[in-house]
Short mmCIF file of C-alpha atoms in Angstrom, two decimals:
data_model
loop_
_atom_site.label_atom_id
_atom_site.label_comp_id
_atom_site.label_asym_id
_atom_site.label_seq_id
_atom_site.Cartn_x
_atom_site.Cartn_y
_atom_site.Cartn_z
CA MET A 1 33.36 -66.63 7.91
CA HIS A 2 30.01 -68.23 8.24
CA TYR A 3 30.14 -69.96 4.85
CA LEU A 4 33.66 -71.38 4.95
CA SER A 5 34.10 -74.50 2.83
CA ASN A 6 36.06 -77.35 4.40
CA THR A 7 37.35 -78.50 1.00
CA ILE A 8 41.02 -77.76 0.35
CA LEU A 9 42.30 -78.38 -3.18
CA ARG A 10 45.80 -79.73 -3.68
CA PRO A 11 48.27 -77.53 -5.61
CA ALA A 12 48.33 -79.81 -8.64
CA VAL A 13 44.54 -79.81 -8.93
CA ALA A 14 44.40 -76.04 -8.63
CA ALA A 15 47.09 -75.62 -11.28
CA LEU A 16 45.22 -77.96 -13.64
CA ALA A 17 42.01 -76.03 -13.05
CA LEU A 18 43.69 -72.76 -14.00
CA VAL A 19 44.70 -74.25 -17.35
CA THR A 20 41.52 -76.13 -18.24
CA VAL A 21 38.71 -73.97 -16.92
CA ALA A 22 37.88 -70.60 -18.46
CA VAL A 23 36.26 -69.21 -15.37
CA VAL A 24 38.34 -69.93 -12.31
CA ALA A 25 37.28 -69.58 -8.70
CA VAL A 26 40.43 -68.87 -6.77
CA HIS A 27 40.17 -69.62 -3.06
CA ALA A 28 42.65 -68.67 -0.37
CA GLU A 29 43.63 -72.30 0.07
CA ASP A 30 43.63 -73.05 -3.67
CA ALA A 31 46.72 -73.09 -5.86
CA LYS A 32 49.18 -72.93 -3.00
CA PRO A 33 52.79 -72.41 -3.99
CA ALA A 34 55.41 -74.92 -2.94
CA ALA A 35 55.94 -75.10 0.81
CA ASN A 36 57.68 -72.01 2.19
CA ALA A 37 57.90 -70.42 -1.26
CA PRO A 38 56.70 -66.81 -1.77
CA ALA A 39 53.51 -66.45 -3.81
CA ASP A 40 55.48 -64.40 -6.33
CA PRO A 41 59.26 -64.92 -5.90
CA ALA A 42 60.20 -62.35 -8.55
CA LEU A 43 58.16 -59.68 -6.79
CA ALA A 44 59.41 -60.70 -3.36
CA ASN A 45 63.05 -60.49 -4.40
CA SER A 46 62.91 -57.30 -6.47
CA LEU A 47 61.76 -54.87 -3.79
CA ASN A 48 63.65 -53.14 -1.04
CA PRO A 49 62.48 -54.71 2.26
CA ASN A 50 63.05 -51.40 4.01
CA ASP A 51 60.93 -49.37 1.58
CA LYS A 52 57.90 -48.25 3.57
CA GLU A 53 56.15 -46.30 0.79
CA LYS A 54 54.94 -43.72 3.29
CA ASP A 55 51.54 -42.14 2.72
CA GLU A 56 51.48 -39.01 4.85
CA LYS A 57 47.70 -38.63 4.55
CA LEU A 58 47.08 -42.12 5.87
CA LEU A 59 49.74 -41.77 8.55
CA ALA A 60 47.93 -38.68 9.83
CA ARG A 61 44.45 -40.17 9.50
CA ASP A 62 45.36 -43.44 11.19
CA ALA A 63 47.47 -41.97 13.98
CA ALA A 64 46.82 -43.40 17.42
CA VAL A 65 45.00 -40.93 19.66
CA LYS A 66 43.97 -43.29 22.46
CA VAL A 67 45.03 -46.57 24.03
CA ASP A 68 42.57 -49.00 25.59
CA ASP A 69 44.01 -52.03 27.41
CA GLY A 70 47.02 -52.11 25.10
CA LYS A 71 45.02 -51.56 21.89
CA TYR A 72 45.68 -48.26 20.11
CA LEU A 73 42.73 -46.49 18.53
CA ASP A 74 42.48 -43.81 15.87
CA SER A 75 40.21 -40.76 15.92
CA MET A 76 37.31 -42.92 14.67
CA GLY A 77 37.76 -45.40 17.51
CA HIS A 78 39.11 -48.11 15.23
CA PRO A 79 42.19 -50.24 15.98
CA THR A 80 45.41 -48.76 14.64
CA PHE A 81 49.17 -49.14 14.79
CA ARG A 82 51.84 -47.47 16.89
CA VAL A 83 55.47 -47.56 15.80
CA THR A 84 58.07 -46.03 18.11
CA ASN A 85 61.82 -46.04 18.80
CA GLU A 86 62.64 -44.44 15.45
CA GLY A 87 60.57 -46.97 13.54
CA LYS A 88 61.99 -50.05 15.25
CA LYS A 89 59.39 -50.92 17.87
CA VAL A 90 55.79 -51.88 17.15
CA ASP A 91 52.67 -52.37 19.23
CA TRP A 92 51.55 -55.91 20.02
CA TYR A 93 48.69 -55.94 17.50
CA LEU A 94 50.95 -55.02 14.59
CA TYR A 95 53.40 -57.74 15.59
CA SER A 96 50.66 -60.33 16.02
CA GLY A 97 49.02 -59.25 12.76
CA TYR A 98 52.28 -59.79 10.88
CA ARG A 99 52.50 -63.33 12.23
CA ARG A 100 48.85 -64.14 11.55
CA TYR A 101 49.00 -62.69 8.04
CA HIS A 102 51.96 -64.88 7.11
CA ALA A 103 50.30 -67.91 8.66
CA GLU A 104 46.89 -67.51 7.06
CA CYS A 105 46.91 -65.01 4.18
CA HIS A 106 50.22 -64.78 2.33
CA VAL A 107 49.73 -67.86 0.13
CA CYS A 108 47.23 -65.87 -1.94
CA HIS A 109 47.83 -62.22 -1.09
CA GLY A 110 51.61 -62.46 -1.32
CA PRO A 111 54.40 -61.92 1.21
CA ASP A 112 54.14 -58.66 3.16
CA ALA A 113 50.67 -58.00 1.65
CA MET A 114 52.28 -57.25 -1.72
CA GLY A 115 49.75 -59.23 -3.76
CA SER A 116 50.16 -62.07 -6.26
CA THR A 117 48.62 -63.47 -9.41
CA TYR A 118 45.92 -65.04 -7.20
CA ALA A 119 44.79 -62.10 -5.13
CA PRO A 120 45.26 -58.32 -4.74
CA ALA A 121 47.84 -56.50 -2.65
CA LEU A 122 46.15 -55.87 0.69
CA LYS A 123 48.59 -53.08 1.42
CA ASP A 124 46.77 -51.22 -1.37
CA SER A 125 43.25 -52.46 -0.56
CA LEU A 126 43.54 -51.17 3.00
CA LYS A 127 44.17 -47.66 1.69
CA ARG A 128 40.47 -47.46 0.88
CA LEU A 129 38.66 -50.14 2.91
CA SER A 130 37.11 -49.06 6.18
CA TYR A 131 37.42 -51.14 9.33
CA GLU A 132 33.82 -52.30 8.97
CA GLU A 133 34.30 -53.27 5.32
CA PHE A 134 37.47 -55.19 6.14
CA ILE A 135 35.82 -57.18 8.92
CA GLY A 136 32.79 -57.84 6.72
CA ILE A 137 34.88 -59.23 3.86
CA LEU A 138 37.03 -61.26 6.23
CA ALA A 139 33.96 -62.81 7.81
CA GLY A 140 31.70 -63.14 4.79
CA GLY A 141 34.05 -63.40 1.81
CA LYS A 142 33.94 -61.62 -1.53
CA ARG A 143 33.51 -62.49 -5.20
CA ASP A 144 35.05 -60.51 -8.07
CA THR A 145 35.06 -61.02 -11.82
CA GLU A 146 38.04 -59.58 -13.66
CA ALA A 147 39.34 -60.25 -17.19
CA GLY A 148 36.98 -63.19 -17.61
CA GLN A 149 38.06 -64.84 -14.38
CA GLU A 150 36.06 -65.17 -11.22
CA LYS A 151 38.09 -64.75 -8.07
CA VAL A 152 36.62 -65.73 -4.75
CA MET A 153 37.78 -64.61 -1.34
CA PRO A 154 36.44 -67.35 0.96
CA ALA A 155 34.56 -66.54 4.14
CA PHE A 156 36.54 -67.03 7.35
CA GLY A 157 33.77 -66.36 9.85
CA ASP A 158 34.02 -69.84 11.32
CA ASN A 159 37.82 -69.92 11.37
CA LYS A 160 38.95 -68.94 14.86
CA ASN A 161 42.60 -68.77 13.76
CA VAL A 162 41.55 -65.85 11.58
CA MET A 163 38.60 -64.18 13.27
CA CYS A 164 40.08 -64.21 16.78
CA TYR A 165 42.89 -62.10 15.31
CA ALA A 166 40.86 -59.92 12.94
CA ASP A 167 41.95 -56.69 14.64
CA ASP A 168 45.57 -57.83 14.59
CA LEU A 169 45.38 -58.41 10.84
CA TYR A 170 43.69 -55.06 10.33
CA VAL A 171 46.34 -53.18 12.30
CA TYR A 172 49.22 -54.85 10.44
CA LEU A 173 47.66 -54.20 7.04
CA LYS A 174 46.85 -50.59 7.92
CA ALA A 175 50.48 -50.10 8.93
CA ARG A 176 51.56 -51.52 5.57
CA ALA A 177 49.05 -49.34 3.70
CA ALA A 178 50.16 -46.15 5.42
CA GLY A 179 53.83 -47.02 5.18
CA ALA A 180 54.29 -47.09 8.93
CA TRP A 181 55.85 -50.52 8.57
CA GLY A 182 57.84 -51.97 5.67
CA ARG A 183 58.55 -55.40 4.26
CA ALA A 184 60.22 -56.82 7.32
CA ARG A 185 59.45 -58.98 10.34
CA PRO A 186 58.91 -56.80 13.41
CA GLY A 187 61.74 -57.09 15.90
CA GLU A 188 61.13 -54.93 18.95
CA LYS A 189 57.57 -55.10 20.22
CA GLU A 190 55.46 -54.02 23.15
CA GLU A 191 54.51 -56.64 25.72
CA LYS A 192 51.39 -58.69 25.08
CA PRO A 193 48.59 -56.91 26.96
CA GLU A 194 46.74 -58.83 29.66
CA ALA A 195 43.45 -57.95 27.96
CA VAL A 196 44.68 -59.66 24.79
CA LYS A 197 45.56 -62.82 26.71
CA THR A 198 42.07 -62.94 28.22
CA THR A 199 40.23 -62.19 24.97
CA GLU A 200 42.35 -64.68 23.02
CA LYS A 201 41.64 -67.46 25.50
CA GLU A 202 37.91 -66.77 25.44
CA CYS A 203 37.77 -66.57 21.63
CA LEU A 204 39.77 -69.74 21.04
CA GLY A 205 37.85 -71.57 23.73
CA GLY A 206 40.99 -72.50 25.66
#
């Protein structure tokens, strides 16, 4: 995002702010849980990791109708998922999106896009957000006020580790929203497309 702040608050400072300030701006890097701990352990441990919560309408709407250099597209021409081999094998973008989500997003939005006390469940948000809206929020951020608290989604437009994989994140989250993929790390995956290797190198400046 073009307005990304370089300030990262330590967990203790964020926790103190939540207690002492009535209106709290919650940033993606704020109030991090302990290292390697789920954002909401109770939630993470209470749900069936194989429960895909299938939404037949979304599965039909987001079905892949075309493939372009290893990227699957829906009827609107937007990136989408493809899960084959009886639900065991995923396309490269879904696999990459899973990895990027858990590297960059899960500290606030919860493991497997399930949400937390800091930020909403993206598996639900992506049921209604369009591709353009998702990219816009990812790049430019978002500010919401709820129950007297101000929550801020920071802008990631200048963060290459996020924006170079925006489509990957979108595909993973759409698969979660539609129930095409559950709460599990993808195992079998398609090969990384050559076009992805080229685009990734150019985007990262490598």
